Amino acid sequence: MRLNELLENLARLNITLSVEGGALHINAAKGSLSLELKEQLINHKDELIKWLQAREVNENRPSLPDIKHDGVNRYTAFPLSDLQVGFYMADDPYMEYQVRPHYYMEFNRIDFDIARYEQAWNKALRRHSGELP
């Protein structure tokens, strides 16, 4: 059983867990802990302690600010990011070194022969550097 399944099962049974001084504490109604469930708690004890401690750290972080509707500035344009400014500037035909933004894509190829691909690139590089005719 995975940790999230165990936690869901504990929540369904109204069993709560806590960590105090690095020790796992279980709060359950009498008879709700079966032998199988006790065994799962023992097997996942270290994971449960780590999960509870991480959760405690996250709960102590300051919360994010509330988002509020700003109807007055609804149609005001956002400032351009640095990358957008770079694209905007580079696309100017009056710039000395005009470079238009490029399009980048990745594909997962099942039948891709990496060794052959590497050989082809190395051959092209050797030809470019003058090693090959």
C-alpha positions as a Python dict, from the first residue, in 0.01 Angstrom:
ca = {
    (1, 'M'): (0, 0, 0),
    (2, 'R'): (127, 344, -91),
    (3, 'L'): (147, 627, 158),
    (4, 'N'): (-139, 830, 8),
    (5, 'E'): (-368, 524, 15),
    (6, 'L'): (-280, 466, 380),
    (7, 'L'): (-352, 831, 463),
    (8, 'E'): (-688, 815, 283),
    (9, 'N'): (-777, 499, 472),
    (10, 'L'): (-683, 661, 805),
    (11, 'A'): (-893, 969, 723),
    (12, 'R'): (-1189, 747, 636),
    (13, 'L'): (-1159, 579, 977),
    (14, 'N'): (-1118, 916, 1159),
    (15, 'I'): (-769, 821, 1274),
    (16, 'T'): (-537, 1116, 1320),
    (17, 'L'): (-158, 1121, 1333),
    (18, 'S'): (85, 1366, 1486),
    (19, 'V'): (457, 1392, 1551),
    (20, 'E'): (597, 1502, 1884),
    (21, 'G'): (969, 1492, 1947),
    (22, 'G'): (1024, 1276, 1640),
    (23, 'A'): (778, 1011, 1764),
    (24, 'L'): (461, 916, 1578),
    (25, 'H'): (140, 951, 1783),
    (26, 'I'): (-183, 786, 1671),
    (27, 'N'): (-525, 901, 1791),
    (28, 'A'): (-789, 638, 1711),
    (29, 'A'): (-1115, 516, 1856),
    (30, 'K'): (-1094, 189, 2047),
    (31, 'G'): (-1105, -109, 1810),
    (32, 'S'): (-1056, 95, 1490),
    (33, 'L'): (-694, -18, 1445),
    (34, 'S'): (-689, -363, 1290),
    (35, 'L'): (-375, -578, 1292),
    (36, 'E'): (-329, -512, 920),
    (37, 'L'): (-356, -136, 970),
    (38, 'K'): (-108, -148, 1261),
    (39, 'E'): (135, -338, 1040),
    (40, 'Q'): (98, -78, 763),
    (41, 'L'): (161, 203, 1014),
    (42, 'I'): (476, 27, 1132),
    (43, 'N'): (596, -29, 774),
    (44, 'H'): (535, 335, 676),
    (45, 'K'): (636, 494, 1007),
    (46, 'D'): (942, 682, 876),
    (47, 'E'): (753, 806, 568),
    (48, 'L'): (462, 921, 784),
    (49, 'I'): (690, 1112, 1020),
    (50, 'K'): (864, 1286, 728),
    (51, 'W'): (528, 1370, 567),
    (52, 'L'): (385, 1510, 891),
    (53, 'Q'): (697, 1717, 960),
    (54, 'A'): (695, 1860, 606),
    (55, 'R'): (326, 1940, 642),
    (56, 'E'): (394, 2118, 972),
    (57, 'V'): (666, 2330, 810),
    (58, 'N'): (431, 2424, 522),
    (59, 'E'): (152, 2521, 763),
    (60, 'N'): (386, 2758, 948),
    (61, 'R'): (477, 2946, 629),
    (62, 'P'): (310, 3280, 574),
    (63, 'S'): (5, 3250, 351),
    (64, 'L'): (-11, 3401, 6),
    (65, 'P'): (-184, 3738, -27),
    (66, 'D'): (-548, 3740, -131),
    (67, 'I'): (-621, 3819, -495),
    (68, 'K'): (-847, 4120, -537),
    (69, 'H'): (-1032, 4229, -849),
    (70, 'D'): (-899, 4557, -990),
    (71, 'G'): (-1176, 4677, -1224),
    (72, 'V'): (-1017, 5020, -1276),
    (73, 'N'): (-699, 4876, -1430),
    (74, 'R'): (-874, 4586, -1599),
    (75, 'Y'): (-751, 4669, -1950),
    (76, 'T'): (-412, 4812, -1856),
    (77, 'A'): (-136, 4618, -2031),
    (78, 'F'): (109, 4418, -1824),
    (79, 'P'): (472, 4529, -1852),
    (80, 'L'): (680, 4316, -2088),
    (81, 'S'): (909, 4055, -1937),
    (82, 'D'): (1283, 4068, -2012),
    (83, 'L'): (1245, 3793, -2270),
    (84, 'Q'): (956, 3973, -2439),
    (85, 'V'): (1157, 4296, -2451),
    (86, 'G'): (1442, 4103, -2612),
    (87, 'F'): (1208, 3960, -2876),
    (88, 'Y'): (1055, 4302, -2935),
    (89, 'M'): (1393, 4471, -2975),
    (90, 'A'): (1544, 4196, -3190),
    (91, 'D'): (1251, 4207, -3431),
    (92, 'D'): (1315, 4572, -3519),
    (93, 'P'): (1426, 4581, -3887),
    (94, 'Y'): (1637, 4893, -3817),
    (95, 'M'): (1861, 4717, -3565),
    (96, 'E'): (2213, 4635, -3678),
    (97, 'Y'): (2192, 4265, -3586),
    (98, 'Q'): (1826, 4186, -3631),
    (99, 'V'): (1740, 3841, -3495),
    (100, 'R'): (1383, 3727, -3504),
    (101, 'P'): (1254, 3493, -3232),
    (102, 'H'): (1286, 3127, -3315),
    (103, 'Y'): (1046, 2841, -3264),
    (104, 'Y'): (1162, 2548, -3052),
    (105, 'M'): (997, 2206, -3030),
    (106, 'E'): (1083, 1870, -2873),
    (107, 'F'): (960, 1528, -2977),
    (108, 'N'): (985, 1191, -2808),
    (109, 'R'): (1096, 940, -3071),
    (110, 'I'): (1058, 570, -2990),
    (111, 'D'): (1265, 442, -3283),
    (112, 'F'): (1536, 710, -3260),
    (113, 'D'): (1891, 577, -3309),
    (114, 'I'): (2103, 797, -3080),
    (115, 'A'): (2437, 650, -3189),
    (116, 'R'): (2360, 710, -3559),
    (117, 'Y'): (2238, 1063, -3484),
    (118, 'E'): (2558, 1139, -3290),
    (119, 'Q'): (2770, 1002, -3576),
    (120, 'A'): (2590, 1227, -3826),
    (121, 'W'): (2643, 1536, -3611),
    (122, 'N'): (3009, 1457, -3557),
    (123, 'K'): (3056, 1406, -3933),
    (124, 'A'): (2887, 1741, -4005),
    (125, 'L'): (3108, 1913, -3747),
    (126, 'R'): (3426, 1758, -3891),
    (127, 'R'): (3319, 1866, -4241),
    (128, 'H'): (3246, 2217, -4117),
    (129, 'S'): (3583, 2246, -3945),
    (130, 'G'): (3762, 2139, -4266),
    (131, 'E'): (3864, 1790, -4155),
    (132, 'L'): (3648, 1627, -4424),
    (133, 'P'): (3609, 1733, -4791),
}
